Amino acid sequence: MITSTRRVSPDKSEVRIAFSLDDTSDNTKSSLENDVKDVEDLSQTFPDLEQRLQPVPPCVSLRESVQVYKEHCRMAREFHQVKHEIAVLEDRKRKLLAELVEDEKVAMEIARLEEEFRRLTEENRNLVTVHNERAQQLERLCLTDQRRQDSS
């Protein structure tokens, strides 16, 4: 049995903590056995983690060690999940950027075509005007020619 007494602050009463590594009560044994079973179930490797960050198997006789190991494994699984989500989001970002580049190319092509359409519309208007002027000029020439023929 290990006993420790501490005073947290001068105005607080002493706190006494006692524990034993040899405690063999049925509750403790069954709880510890469950923890050991959980540790065996959790004995996984985490390939995403550097070797120095891998969970270290606990000292199964110490409940706190088992709890720290479980928490470490939980954080390693969470790290794996977050890393996977980041990869998915980066892939999505890459696809969206590719779409954006394609959309910008399409927008530039649309602007070019609109400018070409405006230019061709203006050219068409000018040609229609010239055509109408020439048609009127031809009509006047035909009238002039006909008057000459009539006068001769």
Backbone as a ProteinNet text record, in pm:
[ID]
protein_1_A
[PRIMARY]
MITSTRRVSPDKSEVRIAFSLDDTSDNTKSSLENDVKDVEDLSQTFPDLEQRLQPVPPCVSLRESVQVYKEHCRMAREFHQVKHEIAVLEDRKRKLLAELVEDEKVAMEIARLEEEFRRLTEENRNLVTVHNERAQQLERLCLTDQRRQDSS
[TERTIARY]
85	0	89	59.2	132.6	37.1	83	-0.3	75.9	1.5	62.4	-34	21.2	-61.2	-4.5	-91.2	-47.8	-146.1	-91.5	-173.8	-166.7	-279.9	-286.4	-254.5	-311.2	-280.5	-292.6	-236.1	-235.7	-375.8	-471.9	-606.5	-693.1	-641.1	-716.5	-666.7	-755.9	-713.7	-628.3	-559.2	-472.4	-556.1	-496.5	-560.5	-475.5	-539.6	-467.8	-506.8	-405.4	-427.1	-358.7	-433.2	-375.6	-410.9	-312.9	-340.1	-241.5	-278.7	-194	-183	-64.6	-45.3	-86.2	-102.7	-137.3	-282.4	-365.2	-505.9	-569.6	-627.5	-682.2	-831.3	-899.8	-1044.2	-1106.9	-1222.5	-1287.3	-1320.3	-1369.3	-1402.6	-1279.2	-1172	-1049.2	-996.7	-999.2	-949.7	-1033.6	-1164.1	-1249.2	-1235.7	-1227.1	-1208.6	-1074.6	-970.9	-838	-834.5	-901.8	-908.3	-978.3	-1083.9	-1153.3	-1060.4	-984	-889.2	-785.7	-734	-634	-695.7	-819.6	-888.4	-904.7	-944.4	-958.1	-825.6	-717.8	-585	-549.5	-579.1	-550.6	-633	-758.4	-843.4	-789.2	-727.2	-679.1	-537.5	-471.4	-330.8	-324.3	-317.6	-315.7	-189.6	-161.1	-55	-123.1	-58.1	-113.1	-10.1	-22.7	79.2	96.2	-6.1	4.8	97.6	118.6	198.7	345.7	429	571.7	593.3	701.6	729.9	733.5	793.1	805.6	671.3	566.9	435	338.1	382.6	297.5	262.6	138.4	103.1	192.7	240.8	325.3	234.1	246.1	159.7	171	58.8	58.3	111.8	136.5	163.6	25.4	-16.8	-156	-193.7	-96.4	-130.2	-164.8	-140.5	-174.4	-290	-400.4	-520.9	-492.8	-418.5	-389.2	-310.9	-217.9	-139.6	-230.8	-323.9	-419.1	-506.9	-551.7	-635.1	-558.3	-432.5	-350.1	-332.6	-310	-294	-421.8	-536.2	-663.8	-683.5	-652.4	-666.8	-571.9	-450.9	-352.6	-403.5	-457.6	-512.5	-630.2	-716.1	-829.2	-780.3	-678.2	-623.8	-556.1	-492.8	-429	-535.5	-647.3	-757	-815.1	-829.7	-881	-783.9	-654.7	-552.6	-564.6	-580.9	-596	-719.1	-829.7	-953.7	-934.3	-871.6	-849.9	-757.2	-652.3	-559.3	-633	-722.1	-802	-892.7	-958.9	-1046.2	-967.3	-846.6	-762.1	-729.8	-696.4	-664.6	-785.8	-903.8	-1026	-1050.6	-1032.7	-1055.1	-950.9	-826.3	-723.5	-753.8	-803.6	-842.1	-957.8	-1054.6	-1168.6	-1120.3	-1026.8	-970.3	-902.3	-823.6	-753.8	-855.4	-963.4	-1066.4	-1135.2	-1165	-1231	-1139.8	-1010.2	-916.2	-909	-910.9	-910.1	-1037.5	-1151.1	-1276.8	-1270.1	-1210.5	-1197.7	-1113.9	-1002.8	-917.9	-998	-1071.6	-1153.3	-1260.6	-1325.3	-1427.9	-1368	-1246.3	-1180.2	-1150.3	-1109.2	-1085.3	-1214.7	-1323.1	-1453.8	-1496.6	-1476.5	-1513.8	-1433.8	-1304.2	-1222.3	-1271	-1307.7	-1358.7	-1491.8	-1576.9	-1705.1	-1679.2	-1586.3	-1554.1	-1499.7	-1414.8	-1360.3	-1472.2	-1562.2	-1672.7	-1768.5	-1793.2	-1879.1	-1816.4	-1685.4	-1615.3	-1621.2	-1600.6	-1607.3	-1748.8	-1849.3	-1988	-2016	-1969.5	-1988.8	-1921.9	-1798.1	-1724.5	-1796.5	-1841	-1909.4	-2045.1	-2112.1	-2240.7	-2219	-2114.2	-2081.4	-2044.1	-1963.5	-1924.7	-2047.4	-2138.6	-2261.1	-2345	-2357.3	-2432.6	-2370.5	-2237.5	-2168.2	-2192.5	-2185.6	-2207.8	-2351	-2446.2	-2586.4	-2603.2	-2539.6	-2546.8	-2486.4	-2366.9	-2300.9	-2387.9	-2445.1	-2530.6	-2651.2	-2713.6	-2829.3	-2788.2	-2671.4	-2623	-2598	-2535.1	-2506.5	-2634.9	-2728.8	-2857.3	-2925.4	-2922.1	-2981.6	-2904.3	-2770.9	-2687.2	-2717.9	-2733.4	-2765.6	-2902.2	-2994.4	-3127.5	-3122.3	-3045.9	-3031.8	-2963.9	-2860.3	-2791	-2884.5	-2962.4	-3057.8	-3159.2	-3207.3	-3301.5	-3234.8	-3111.1	-3037.1	-3016.7	-2979.2	-2957.4	-3087.2	-3194.6	-3322.6	-3365.5	-3342.6	-3377.6	-3294	-3165.4	-3082.8	-3135.6	-3174.2	-3224.9	-3357.7	-3436.6	-3561.7	-3539.4	-3438.6	-3411.2	-3337.1	-3278.3	-3207.1	-3297.7
-117.4	0	122.9	215.6	340.9	450.6	537.6	645.9	776	878.4	1009.7	1113.5	1209.1	1316.4	1447.2	1531.4	1658.8	1768	1885.6	2003.5	2084.4	2100.6	2169.9	2317.7	2378.9	2518.8	2537.3	2643.8	2662.3	2669	2718.3	2732.3	2608.2	2505.1	2381.7	2273.2	2178	2067	1970.6	1882	1785.5	1686.2	1638.5	1536.3	1411.3	1301.1	1175.7	1082.7	1031.1	938.8	808.4	700.3	569.7	474.3	395	292.4	178.7	68.3	-49	-114.2	-156.1	-229.2	-375.3	-417.6	-557.3	-573.5	-473	-479.3	-592.1	-687.5	-804.4	-818.7	-710.4	-720.6	-763.1	-825.5	-878.1	-767.1	-653.5	-542.4	-494.3	-477.7	-428.7	-530.8	-657.1	-761.6	-766.2	-766.3	-777.4	-653.3	-536.2	-413.3	-414.7	-456.3	-463.3	-566.5	-679	-780.4	-723.7	-646.3	-583	-486.7	-408.4	-315.4	-389.8	-501.8	-580.8	-634.3	-682.9	-733	-620.3	-499.9	-384.7	-351	-357	-326.3	-426.5	-553.4	-654.3	-628.7	-585	-552.9	-430.7	-338.8	-214.6	-224.6	-336.2	-344.1	-336.2	-214.3	-186	-107.5	-104.8	-14.9	95.3	207.2	321.8	364.7	314.1	340.3	488.7	570	713.4	785.6	725.7	791.1	754.7	852.8	824.9	722.4	648.9	546	603.7	721.2	780	823.7	831.8	873.3	756.4	635.2	517.4	495.5	453.5	423.2	310.8	332.4	232.8	143.8	12.3	-76.2	-41.5	-45.2	-1.4	-107.3	-62.6	-153.8	-195.1	-317.1	-357.3	-364	-366.7	-370.7	-231.8	-128.8	7.8	61.2	84.4	131.2	261.8	354.2	482.9	462	366.8	337.2	286.4	200.4	146.5	258.9	349.1	460.2	554.1	581.5	666.6	599.8	468.8	394.9	403.6	383.1	391.3	530.2	633.8	770.9	796.9	745.7	762.7	694.7	575.1	504.1	580.2	635.2	712.9	834.8	902.7	1020	978.4	862	814.1	785.8	724.4	700.4	832.6	928.1	1060.4	1130	1118	1174.5	1113.5	981.1	912.6	966.3	982.3	1031.8	1174.3	1260	1399.2	1403	1319.7	1314.1	1270.5	1173.2	1126.4	1239.5	1310	1420.2	1529.9	1558.3	1659.3	1615.1	1487.6	1437	1450.5	1417.3	1428.7	1575	1665	1807.1	1863.5	1819.3	1865.1	1816.9	1693.9	1642.5	1724.1	1754.7	1836.5	1975.8	2032.5	2164.1	2159.1	2052.5	2037.9	2032.3	1955.9	1945.9	2080.3	2150.9	2281.5	2382.9	2378.4	2468.6	2437.5	2307.6	2269.2	2319.2	2307.7	2359.7	2511.4	2578.3	2723.8	2764.6	2695.6	2725.3	2703.7	2594	2564.8	2672	2712.5	2817.9	2949.4	2980	3103.1	3096.9	2979.8	2963.5	2983.3	2924.5	2938.7	3085.1	3153.5	3295.6	3378.6	3347.7	3420.6	3393.5	3269.6	3235.5	3306.5	3312.4	3383.8	3531.9	3592.6	3734.5	3755.4	3664.3	3674.9	3664.7	3568.7	3549.9	3669.6	3725.7	3844.2	3961.4	3978.3	4086.2	4062.3	3938.3	3905.9	3930	3892	3914.4	4064.3	4145.3	4290.5	4347	4301.1	4349.4	4308.6	4183.8	4136	4203.6	4232.4	4303.5	4443.5	4511.4	4645.7	4638.8	4538.7	4521.9	4494.7	4411.2	4380.5	4507.3	4587	4712.8	4803.6	4813.3	4895.7	4841.6	4709.7	4650	4671.2	4660.9	4685.1	4830.5	4920.9	5063.9	5085.6	5029.2	5043	4979.3	4864.3	4796.3	4885.1	4941	5029	5151.6	5208	5324.2	5284.6	5171.3	5125.5	5092.3	5035.9	5004.5	5133.4	5235	5364.5	5426.8	5416.3	5470.9	5398.9	5267.9	5191.1	5234.2	5251.8	5292.8	5430.1	5521.5	5654.9	5643.1	5559	5541.7	5481.1	5386	5324.7	5429.3	5513.6	5618.9	5718.4	5753.2	5846.3	5784.8	5658.4	5589.8	5579.9	5552.8	5541.1	5678.6	5782.2	5916	5949.4	5908.5	5933.4	5861.4	5737.4	5660.1	5719.8	5765.2	5826.2	5957.8	6030.8	6158.3	6137.7	6026.3	6013.3	5964.3
0	0	0	-92	-100.1	-57.1	31.2	80.7	63.7	23.8	6.7	61.4	132.8	186.4	134.4	84.1	29.2	70.2	84.5	109.2	-20.4	-87.6	-215.4	-198.7	-97.6	-68	83.2	137.3	283.2	343.2	269.1	325.5	305.6	239.5	216	311.4	338.3	424	342.6	415.1	348.3	269.3	160.1	78.2	91.4	123.3	139.7	25.9	-44.2	-155	-117.9	-131.5	-100.4	-212.7	-254.7	-354.8	-337.3	-396.5	-385.4	-521.8	-554.9	-679.8	-664	-541.4	-513.3	-475.7	-501.2	-466	-545.5	-477.5	-546.2	-523.5	-495.2	-477.8	-610.8	-604.9	-726.4	-826.2	-776.1	-866.8	-940.1	-869.3	-930.1	-1029.9	-990.4	-1081.2	-1207.5	-1192.3	-1311.4	-1398.5	-1337.2	-1414.2	-1485.6	-1416.5	-1475.9	-1588.3	-1568.8	-1674.9	-1798.3	-1776.1	-1888.9	-1960.2	-1884.1	-1944.6	-2026.9	-1972.3	-2045.3	-2173.7	-2163.6	-2284.1	-2386.3	-2339.5	-2429.2	-2494.4	-2418.2	-2472.7	-2580.4	-2556.1	-2658	-2783.4	-2764.4	-2879.2	-2953.7	-2880.7	-2940.4	-2994.5	-2972.1	-3014.2	-3166.3	-3213.1	-3356.2	-3387.1	-3514.6	-3557.9	-3638.2	-3643.6	-3714.6	-3817.5	-3940.5	-4043	-4076.2	-4048.2	-4076.8	-3979.2	-3863.9	-3760.8	-3773.5	-3745.1	-3737.8	-3627	-3638.1	-3539.4	-3397.9	-3382.4	-3249	-3190.6	-3273.9	-3228	-3209.3	-3242.1	-3227.2	-3079.8	-3050.8	-2911.5	-2857.4	-2737.6	-2671.7	-2589	-2602.7	-2523.7	-2375	-2304.4	-2165.2	-2069.8	-1951.2	-1840.7	-1792.1	-1825.5	-1803.5	-1656.3	-1568.7	-1426.2	-1372	-1451.4	-1409.4	-1493.7	-1425.5	-1495.9	-1570.2	-1508	-1571.6	-1700.6	-1702.2	-1821.9	-1933.1	-1895.7	-1993.3	-2047.6	-1960.2	-2004.2	-2097.6	-2063.2	-2149.5	-2285.4	-2285.2	-2411.6	-2495.5	-2430.9	-2503.6	-2563.7	-2484.5	-2532.5	-2649.5	-2637.6	-2745.1	-2873.2	-2860.1	-2977.1	-3037.4	-2948.5	-2997.7	-3075.9	-3022.1	-3091.5	-3222.2	-3225.2	-3348.9	-3455	-3413.6	-3509.2	-3558.3	-3466.3	-3503.2	-3599.5	-3573.7	-3662.1	-3801.3	-3807.3	-3936.2	-4009.7	-3936.8	-3997.8	-4050.9	-3970.8	-4012.3	-4133.8	-4130.4	-4243.8	-4370.9	-4357.6	-4472.1	-4522	-4430.3	-4468.4	-4539.2	-4490.8	-4556.1	-4698.5	-4717	-4851.1	-4943.8	-4891.7	-4971.7	-5008.9	-4912.1	-4938.2	-5034.7	-5023.3	-5117.2	-5258.3	-5270.3	-5401.9	-5458.3	-5373	-5415.6	-5458.6	-5382.8	-5415.8	-5552	-5576.6	-5704.4	-5818.8	-5799.1	-5903.3	-5925.9	-5817.8	-5831.3	-5901	-5869.4	-5936.7	-6086.1	-6120.3	-6261.8	-6330.1	-6260.5	-6316.1	-6332.6	-6235	-6241.4	-6361.7	-6384.4	-6500.2	-6628.4	-6633.2	-6752.1	-6769.8	-6660.5	-6667.7	-6716.1	-6670.2	-6715.6	-6865.2	-6914	-7057.8	-7134.8	-7084.5	-7149.7	-7148.4	-7035.6	-7025.9	-7125.8	-7140.7	-7238.2	-7379.5	-7409	-7541.6	-7567.2	-7466.2	-7479.8	-7508.3	-7433.9	-7455.6	-7596.9	-7644.3	-7779.7	-7883	-7863	-7956.8	-7954.1	-7835.5	-7826.6	-7901.4	-7884.4	-7955.4	-8106	-8148.8	-8292.1	-8344.4	-8265.7	-8305.8	-8320.9	-8223.8	-8230.6	-8356.2	-8383.5	-8501	-8629.9	-8637.5	-8758.1	-8775.4	-8665.1	-8672.7	-8729.7	-8680	-8731.4	-8879.5	-8917.3	-9058	-9144	-9092.5	-9166.6	-9185.6	-9079.8	-9089	-9195.5	-9195.2	-9295.8	-9436.4	-9452.3	-9584.7	-9631.9	-9540	-9576.7	-9621.3	-9549.1	-9586.6	-9725.1	-9749.1	-9879.8	-9987.6	-9959.9	-10056.1	-10091.4	-9988.9	-10014.7	-10097	-10061.4	-10138.3	-10284	-10307.8	-10444.9	-10519.2	-10447.3	-10512.6	-10557.1	-10470.5	-10508.2	-10625.4	-10618.9	-10726.3	-10857.3	-10853.5	-10972.7	-11026.6	-10938.1	-10980.7	-11047.8	-10991.5	-11052.8	-11189.5	-11198.7	-11326.9	-11431.4	-11386.1	-11480.2	-11527.9	-11437.9	-11476.4	-11570	-11540.4	-11625.1	-11761.8	-11767.2	-11894.1	-11972.7	-11902.4	-11970.7	-12025.7	-11955.6	-12003.2	-12128.7	-12125.6	-12245.2	-12365.9	-12339.4	-12453.2	-12503.2	-12410.4	-12450.8	-12525.1	-12488.5	-12553	-12685.3	-12711.6	-12837.1	-12940.5
[MASK]
++++++++++++++++++++++++++++++++++++++++++++++++++++++++++++++++++++++++++++++++++++++++++++++++++++++++++++++++++++++++++++++++++++++++++++++++++++++++

